[in-house]
Every structure is written in structure tokens, then in C-alpha cells.
Coordinates of C-alpha atoms and ligand atoms in Angstrom, one line a residue:
M41 CA -7.9 19.5 -2.8
S42 CA -11.7 19.0 -2.8
R43 CA -13.1 16.1 -0.6
D44 CA -16.9 15.1 -0.7
G45 CA -18.7 14.2 2.4
H46 CA -17.5 10.6 2.3
G47 CA -13.9 11.4 2.1
R48 CA -13.3 10.9 -1.6
I49 CA -11.0 13.3 -3.4
I50 CA -12.8 15.0 -6.3
D51 CA -10.4 16.3 -9.2
Y52 CA -12.2 15.4 -12.2
L53 CA -14.7 17.3 -14.0
R54 CA -16.5 16.2 -17.1
I55 CA -17.9 19.1 -19.1
S56 CA -20.8 18.7 -21.5
V57 CA -20.4 21.5 -23.9
M58 CA -23.5 20.6 -26.1
D59 CA -26.4 18.6 -26.0
R60 CA -27.1 18.3 -29.6
C61 CA -25.6 15.4 -31.8
N62 CA -24.9 14.7 -35.3
L63 CA -25.8 10.9 -34.6
R64 CA -28.7 9.1 -32.9
C65 CA -27.2 6.1 -31.4
T66 CA -29.8 3.8 -30.5
Y67 CA -29.3 3.6 -26.7
C68 CA -28.8 7.4 -26.3
M69 CA -31.3 9.4 -28.5
P70 CA -34.5 8.8 -30.3
L71 CA -34.7 9.4 -34.1
E72 CA -37.4 12.1 -33.8
G73 CA -39.1 14.2 -31.1
L74 CA -35.9 15.4 -29.4
R75 CA -35.8 18.7 -27.6
F76 CA -32.7 20.4 -27.4
L77 CA -31.6 23.5 -25.2
P78 CA -32.1 26.9 -26.7
E79 CA -28.8 28.6 -27.5
E80 CA -29.1 31.0 -24.6
D81 CA -29.3 28.3 -21.9
L82 CA -25.7 26.8 -23.0
L83 CA -23.0 28.1 -21.0
T84 CA -20.8 30.3 -22.9
A85 CA -17.1 29.5 -23.5
E86 CA -16.2 32.1 -21.1
E87 CA -18.5 30.8 -18.4
I88 CA -17.2 27.2 -19.2
C89 CA -13.8 28.5 -18.3
L90 CA -14.9 30.3 -15.4
V91 CA -16.1 27.0 -13.8
A92 CA -12.8 25.3 -14.8
E93 CA -10.8 28.1 -13.3
A94 CA -12.9 27.8 -10.1
A95 CA -12.5 24.0 -10.4
T96 CA -8.8 24.4 -10.7
A97 CA -8.6 26.6 -7.6
A98 CA -10.5 23.9 -5.9
G99 CA -7.9 21.2 -6.8
F100 CA -9.3 19.8 -10.0
R101 CA -6.7 18.4 -12.2
K102 CA -8.6 16.5 -14.8
F103 CA -11.2 17.9 -17.5
R104 CA -13.0 16.0 -20.0
I105 CA -14.9 17.8 -22.8
T106 CA -18.2 15.7 -24.0
G107 CA -21.6 16.3 -25.1
G108 CA -23.9 15.6 -27.1
E109 CA -21.3 15.8 -29.8
P110 CA -18.7 18.4 -28.6
T111 CA -17.2 19.2 -32.2
L112 CA -20.7 20.6 -33.0
R113 CA -19.6 23.4 -31.0
K114 CA -18.2 26.4 -33.2
D115 CA -16.1 27.6 -30.4
L116 CA -14.6 24.4 -29.2
V117 CA -11.0 25.5 -29.8
E118 CA -11.7 28.5 -27.5
I119 CA -13.1 26.5 -25.0
V120 CA -10.0 24.1 -25.0
S121 CA -7.6 27.1 -25.1
G122 CA -9.5 28.9 -22.2
I123 CA -9.3 25.6 -20.0
R124 CA -5.7 25.2 -20.8
R125 CA -5.1 29.0 -19.8
V126 CA -6.7 28.7 -16.4
S127 CA -5.5 25.2 -15.7
P128 CA -1.8 24.8 -17.4
D129 CA -1.0 21.5 -15.9
A130 CA -4.4 19.7 -16.3
D131 CA -5.1 16.5 -18.2
I132 CA -7.5 17.9 -20.9
S133 CA -9.1 15.1 -22.9
M134 CA -12.4 14.9 -25.1
T135 CA -14.9 12.1 -25.9
T136 CA -16.3 12.3 -29.5
N137 CA -17.8 10.2 -32.4
A138 CA -14.9 11.8 -34.4
I139 CA -16.9 12.5 -37.6
L140 CA -16.1 16.2 -37.5
L141 CA -12.4 15.5 -36.0
P142 CA -10.5 15.9 -39.2
R143 CA -11.6 19.6 -39.4
V144 CA -10.2 20.4 -35.9
A145 CA -7.8 17.8 -34.5
H146 CA -4.8 20.0 -35.0
D147 CA -6.1 23.3 -33.8
L148 CA -7.5 21.4 -30.7
R149 CA -3.9 20.0 -30.2
D150 CA -2.6 23.5 -30.5
A151 CA -4.9 24.7 -28.1
G152 CA -4.0 22.3 -25.5
L153 CA -6.1 19.2 -25.9
D154 CA -4.1 16.3 -24.8
R155 CA -6.1 13.3 -26.0
V156 CA -9.4 12.0 -27.4
N157 CA -11.7 8.9 -26.5
I158 CA -13.4 7.9 -29.8
H159 CA -16.7 6.2 -29.8
I160 CA -17.3 3.4 -32.2
D161 CA -19.4 0.5 -31.6
T162 CA -18.4 -1.9 -34.4
L163 CA -16.1 -2.2 -37.4
E164 CA -18.9 -3.6 -39.5
A165 CA -20.1 -0.9 -41.9
Q166 CA -23.7 -1.9 -42.1
R167 CA -24.1 -2.6 -38.4
I168 CA -22.6 0.7 -37.5
R169 CA -25.5 2.4 -39.2
Q170 CA -27.8 0.2 -37.2
V171 CA -26.6 1.0 -33.8
M172 CA -24.9 4.4 -34.0
R173 CA -27.6 5.6 -36.5
L174 CA -26.5 8.1 -39.0
A175 CA -22.9 7.0 -38.6
D176 CA -20.5 6.4 -41.5
L177 CA -17.7 3.8 -40.5
D178 CA -15.2 5.5 -43.0
K179 CA -15.7 8.9 -41.4
I180 CA -15.1 7.5 -38.0
L181 CA -11.9 5.9 -39.2
L182 CA -10.7 9.0 -40.8
G183 CA -11.4 10.7 -37.3
I184 CA -9.3 8.4 -35.7
E185 CA -6.5 8.8 -38.3
A186 CA -6.6 12.6 -37.9
A187 CA -6.6 12.1 -34.0
E188 CA -3.3 10.0 -34.5
E189 CA -1.7 12.5 -36.8
A190 CA -2.5 15.3 -34.4
R191 CA -0.8 13.2 -31.5
L192 CA -4.0 13.3 -29.5
D193 CA -2.9 10.0 -27.9
P194 CA -2.9 7.5 -26.6
I195 CA -6.3 7.0 -28.4
K196 CA -9.0 5.2 -26.3
I197 CA -11.8 3.6 -28.1
N198 CA -15.2 3.4 -26.5
S199 CA -17.6 0.5 -27.6
V200 CA -21.1 0.1 -25.8
V201 CA -22.2 -3.5 -26.2
V202 CA -25.6 -4.3 -27.0
R203 CA -27.0 -7.7 -27.0
G204 CA -28.0 -9.2 -30.4
V205 CA -26.6 -5.9 -32.1
N206 CA -22.8 -5.6 -32.0
D207 CA -21.9 -8.2 -29.1
A208 CA -20.2 -10.6 -31.7
D209 CA -18.2 -7.5 -33.1
I210 CA -16.2 -6.9 -29.9
V211 CA -13.7 -9.8 -31.0
E212 CA -13.0 -7.8 -34.1
L213 CA -12.4 -4.4 -32.1
A214 CA -10.3 -6.3 -29.5
R215 CA -8.0 -7.7 -32.3
Q216 CA -7.0 -4.2 -33.3
T217 CA -5.1 -3.9 -30.0
L218 CA -2.8 -6.7 -31.4
T219 CA -1.4 -4.2 -33.9
K220 CA -2.4 -0.9 -32.6
S221 CA -1.7 1.0 -29.4
W222 CA -5.3 1.8 -28.9
S223 CA -6.9 1.3 -25.7
V224 CA -10.3 -0.4 -26.7
R225 CA -12.7 -0.2 -23.9
F226 CA -16.1 -2.2 -23.7
I227 CA -18.8 -0.3 -21.9
E228 CA -21.8 -2.2 -20.3
L229 CA -25.0 -0.7 -21.5
M230 CA -26.7 1.5 -18.9
P231 CA -30.4 0.7 -19.3
F232 CA -32.1 4.4 -19.0
G233 CA -32.1 7.5 -21.1
D234 CA -33.9 8.5 -24.1
G235 CA -32.6 5.7 -26.3
D236 CA -34.8 3.2 -28.2
E237 CA -37.0 1.5 -25.6
A238 CA -36.1 -2.1 -26.8
I239 CA -32.6 -1.4 -26.7
V240 CA -32.4 0.3 -23.4
A241 CA -34.0 -2.7 -21.8
R242 CA -32.3 -4.8 -19.2
D243 CA -32.0 -7.8 -21.6
S244 CA -29.8 -5.7 -23.9
I245 CA -27.1 -5.5 -21.3
V246 CA -24.0 -7.8 -21.9
K247 CA -22.0 -7.9 -18.7
T248 CA -18.2 -7.7 -18.6
A249 CA -17.7 -11.3 -17.7
E250 CA -19.6 -12.3 -20.9
S251 CA -17.6 -10.0 -23.1
M252 CA -14.2 -11.2 -21.7
A253 CA -15.3 -14.7 -22.3
R254 CA -16.0 -14.1 -25.8
I255 CA -12.6 -12.4 -26.4
T256 CA -10.5 -15.0 -24.6
S257 CA -12.2 -17.9 -26.3
A258 CA -11.4 -16.1 -29.8
L259 CA -8.1 -14.4 -29.2
G260 CA -6.5 -16.2 -26.1
P261 CA -6.0 -15.3 -22.6
L262 CA -6.0 -11.7 -21.2
E263 CA -3.4 -10.6 -18.9
A264 CA -4.4 -8.1 -16.3
V265 CA -2.6 -4.6 -16.5
P266 CA -2.4 -2.7 -13.3
S267 CA -4.4 0.5 -13.1
T268 CA -2.3 3.7 -13.1
H269 CA -4.8 5.5 -10.7
P270 CA -7.3 4.3 -8.1
S271 CA -10.3 5.8 -9.8
E272 CA -9.7 4.6 -13.2
E273 CA -13.1 3.4 -14.5
S274 CA -11.9 0.7 -16.6
R275 CA -10.2 -2.6 -15.7
N276 CA -7.4 -3.2 -18.1
Y277 CA -5.9 -6.0 -19.8
R278 CA -3.7 -7.2 -22.7
L279 CA -3.7 -9.8 -25.2
R280 CA -0.3 -11.7 -25.3
G281 CA 2.2 -9.7 -27.5
A282 CA -0.4 -7.0 -28.1
R283 CA 0.7 -3.5 -28.5
G284 CA -2.7 -1.9 -27.0
I285 CA -4.8 -2.6 -24.1
I286 CA -8.4 -4.0 -23.5
G287 CA -10.4 -2.4 -20.9
F288 CA -14.0 -3.1 -19.4
I289 CA -16.0 -0.4 -18.0
S290 CA -18.7 -2.2 -16.0
P291 CA -21.2 0.3 -14.4
V292 CA -23.9 -2.4 -14.0
S293 CA -21.8 -5.4 -12.8
D294 CA -18.9 -3.7 -10.8
P295 CA -19.6 -0.1 -10.1
F296 CA -16.7 2.1 -9.1
C297 CA -18.7 4.5 -6.7
S298 CA -16.5 4.0 -3.8
S299 CA -13.4 5.4 -5.6
C300 CA -15.5 7.8 -7.7
N301 CA -13.3 11.1 -8.1
R302 CA -15.7 13.1 -10.6
V303 CA -18.5 15.3 -11.0
R304 CA -20.2 16.6 -14.2
L305 CA -21.1 20.0 -15.6
S306 CA -24.1 19.9 -17.9
A307 CA -24.3 22.1 -21.2
D308 CA -26.8 24.2 -19.0
G309 CA -24.3 24.7 -16.4
R310 CA -25.7 22.3 -13.6
L311 CA -23.3 20.5 -11.6
L312 CA -24.3 16.9 -11.5
L313 CA -23.0 15.1 -8.6
C314 CA -23.5 11.5 -9.8
L315 CA -24.1 10.2 -13.5
L316 CA -27.1 8.0 -12.1
R317 CA -28.8 10.4 -9.6
D318 CA -30.5 13.6 -9.9
D319 CA -28.5 15.6 -7.1
E320 CA -27.3 18.8 -8.9
A321 CA -26.4 22.6 -8.2
D322 CA -27.2 25.4 -10.7
L323 CA -23.8 27.1 -11.1
R324 CA -25.3 29.0 -14.1
A325 CA -27.4 30.7 -11.8
V326 CA -24.5 31.6 -9.6
I327 CA -22.4 32.9 -12.7
R328 CA -25.2 34.9 -14.2
G329 CA -26.0 36.2 -10.7
G330 CA -22.5 37.9 -10.9
G331 CA -20.5 35.3 -9.1
G332 CA -16.7 35.3 -9.9
V333 CA -14.2 32.8 -9.5
E334 CA -14.2 32.5 -5.8
V335 CA -17.9 32.6 -5.4
V336 CA -18.3 29.7 -8.1
R337 CA -15.4 27.9 -6.1
A338 CA -17.3 28.2 -2.9
A339 CA -20.5 26.9 -4.5
L340 CA -18.6 24.0 -6.3
E341 CA -17.2 22.9 -3.0
A342 CA -20.5 23.2 -1.0
A343 CA -22.1 21.1 -3.7
I344 CA -19.3 18.6 -3.7
L345 CA -19.9 17.9 -0.1
M346 CA -23.3 16.7 -1.0
K347 CA -21.9 14.2 -3.5
P348 CA -24.1 10.9 -2.9
I349 CA -22.1 7.7 -2.1
G350 CA -23.2 5.4 -4.8
H351 CA -25.8 4.7 -7.4
A352 CA -28.9 2.4 -7.3
L353 CA -29.2 1.4 -11.1
D354 CA -29.7 -2.1 -9.9
Q355 CA -33.0 -1.2 -8.4
G356 CA -34.1 0.8 -11.4
I357 CA -33.1 4.3 -9.8
H358 CA -31.2 6.6 -12.2
S359 CA -31.0 10.1 -13.4
S360 CA -34.1 11.6 -15.1
R361 CA -31.5 13.5 -17.5
R362 CA -30.8 12.3 -20.8
M363 CA -27.2 10.9 -21.6
H364 CA -26.6 13.4 -24.2
E365 CA -27.0 16.0 -21.8
I366 CA -24.8 14.4 -19.2
G367 CA -22.1 13.5 -21.5
G368 CA -21.6 9.9 -20.5
Ligands
SAM20 N1 -20.9 11.9 -28.8 C1 -19.7 11.6 -28.0 C2 -19.5 10.2 -28.0 O1 -20.4 9.4 -28.3 O2 -18.3 9.6 -27.6 C3 -19.6 12.1 -26.4 C4 -21.0 12.1 -25.6 S1 -21.8 10.4 -25.5 C5 -23.1 10.7 -24.5 C6 -20.5 9.8 -24.2 C7 -20.5 8.2 -24.0 O3 -21.6 7.9 -23.5 C8 -20.3 7.6 -25.3 O4 -19.1 6.7 -25.4 C9 -21.4 6.5 -25.3 O5 -21.1 5.4 -26.0 C10 -21.8 6.5 -24.0 N2 -23.3 6.0 -23.7 C11 -24.3 6.8 -24.4 N3 -25.5 6.2 -23.8 C12 -25.0 5.1 -23.2 C13 -25.8 4.2 -22.4 N4 -27.2 4.1 -22.5 N5 -25.0 3.3 -21.8 C14 -23.8 3.2 -21.9 N6 -23.0 4.2 -22.4 C15 -23.8 5.2 -23.1
SF4_21 FE1 -24.3 11.3 -30.2 FE2 -22.5 10.1 -28.4 FE3 -25.2 10.0 -27.9 FE4 -23.9 8.6 -30.0 S1 -23.7 8.3 -27.8 S2 -26.0 9.9 -30.0 S3 -22.7 9.9 -30.6 S4 -24.0 11.8 -28.1

């Protein structure tokens, strides 16, 4: 079991497999002028699985594949089956915009993926093009269907709430939980990154209290659902009689740093110790220098000891990396 220097158990690795994306969400990527990592800088499937094996040896039990858009990776199925092979009992999930999911959902399930989180900011066909630029609502809905058919469930839906853009649409997304067993989670916008400057501004943030008030006034009271794990990032609720769950992730108004159990692997093999700080360790250099499982494990554990205690987003301090490199 890996503990950091503050006594927190670290057992969750988020793996960004790709910094590219087929969308350009306003708060995440600009439309033009993007620089992506050259192919040779990305960790190979084999290298990713070596890190997963070292992490498993260090006590990690949870892996999430993210990006950029992970489904753009041609060897995604190989990555998932490799992680499953080195970590047979782990919880393996993926965060995706789901557009390409119909092509690979069944293969991913067969390779050992447990479930997916699907990013959809609104159910309004016009508005989704405004916020998740280049997105097509029907394609994302087909992606959700494919995930359901492949039993990549329970399905979690992620929606970033942006003032004046999709803040009124959260009611319709929340209403889906009355009839569907989805967990719909509303995420506070984090004001940093490569996104549109007007969007990634402090006044675009809609705090959880405001989103909750909007939902309860339209759909009735929310009953708290106890969390299943102390480090769960969302606080969960249920509308009366609903099948699904409504969750709120509040990195701005209620950060969960004291119970943080995660580190991140960037697509170019850096171990990022906090989403919102620059502390990192270069695992790719360790691997390409000839390090095997035990050496990578030692590097991972040494880095985890240096994990910072909390972030300082409220003081305007944040990672200099871009969200599509980090993986959210
Ligand atoms: N492309 C996939 C997707 O969108 O789900 C995976 C990568 S994306 C970077 C992961 C998550 O980060 C998404 O749920 C997205 O909404 C979230 N995200 C991106 N930029 C954000 C920001 N500035 N504030 C809050 N969440 C953000
Ligand atoms: Fe792509 Fe996800 Fe970023 Fe949107 S949030 S641009 S889907 S990486």
C-alpha cells in the first residue's frame, strides 16, 4: 500500500493516453494554434502497462483511462487488456466524450474495461455545439447507448457547468435520473488551462450551491446518498423516487484534497502529483533508461512521498499544464 508524506493512501492512477481530441470544448482547448505531443513522446501501450504493473505492485487498485480523447488511440483495446492482465482485480474505467465509442465499446468490455464516464454538457443540440465545439448530440447519445449495450455501467455522465452557457440546461440533465440509472455529475469549472479566455474566467464558475438550488427548485428536494468510498470526488444525491443519482464535484467551493487518493500519468509519461500543481516525476525517463517493474515501482513510491497536501486554486495558483494533457 502506498502512503504519501501526509499519510494519505494513494491507490488510484488516472492515465492520460493521448493529448489530442476530436472536440474543442470551450474551457479545455482553443480552436486553433494547438501544439500536440509528437508520437514518439507518447508512452507506448507496453510502457503504460509497465507503469500499471508497477502501480499494482505498489498497492494501486483503481485505474482510469483518460485524455485528450482516449478513443483516438488505435491501440486502446490493447492498453485496456494489458492493464487488466497486470491488475486482474482492479477497477478499470475510462472518461470519454463517447463519439467514437460505438466502434469499440464491446471490444473494450471484452478487454476488461469495467465502466465509462461520458462527458456531455447539455442535451440541447444547438448549445452543445457552442460549448463542446465540434460535438454532435446524436453521436454522443449513440455512444451512451453503445456503452449501455456493452454493459460498461453504471454509466456516469460528466457535465461542466458554465455560467451563461449551459447553466440552465442542468435541470434537463438532472431530470434524466428520474428514469435512467445514470449518475449525472455536475462539475465546477476550473478557471485555468488552454480554453477560451472569456470562458475560463472566474465569473464563469457556477458553484455547486447554486446548481443544487436550481435543480431543487425545478425538480424537488435532493436526498443525500452516503458515499461508498471516503475519497469519492462527488457528493451524491437522489431526487425522490429517481432511479439514478445526481452528483456534484466541487474543486472550487469544496476541494477534497484531504482525502485525495490519486496521482496522474500524463500521455508523455510524467507522474503528476496534483491536478492543480506542477509537482511531477519523469517515469518515461526511468522506463526508457531501462527500468523494469521494480525500478518504476521505487520511482513511483518515491514521487508519491512528495505529493503536496492541497491546491491553491483560490489564490490563482494552478498547474501550467493543459487539461487535455492532464486528463481532468
Ligand atoms: N475527452 C474526455 C472527456 O471529455 O471526458 C476525457 C478528457 S477531459 C480533459 C476529462 C474531463 O475534464 C471532462 O469531463 C471535462 O469536462 C473536464 N474538464 C476539462 N476542462 C475542464 C475545466 N476547465 N474545468 C473543469 N473540468 C474540465
Ligand atoms: Fe476533448 Fe474532453 Fe477537452 Fe472536451 S474536455 S476538448 S472532449 S479532452
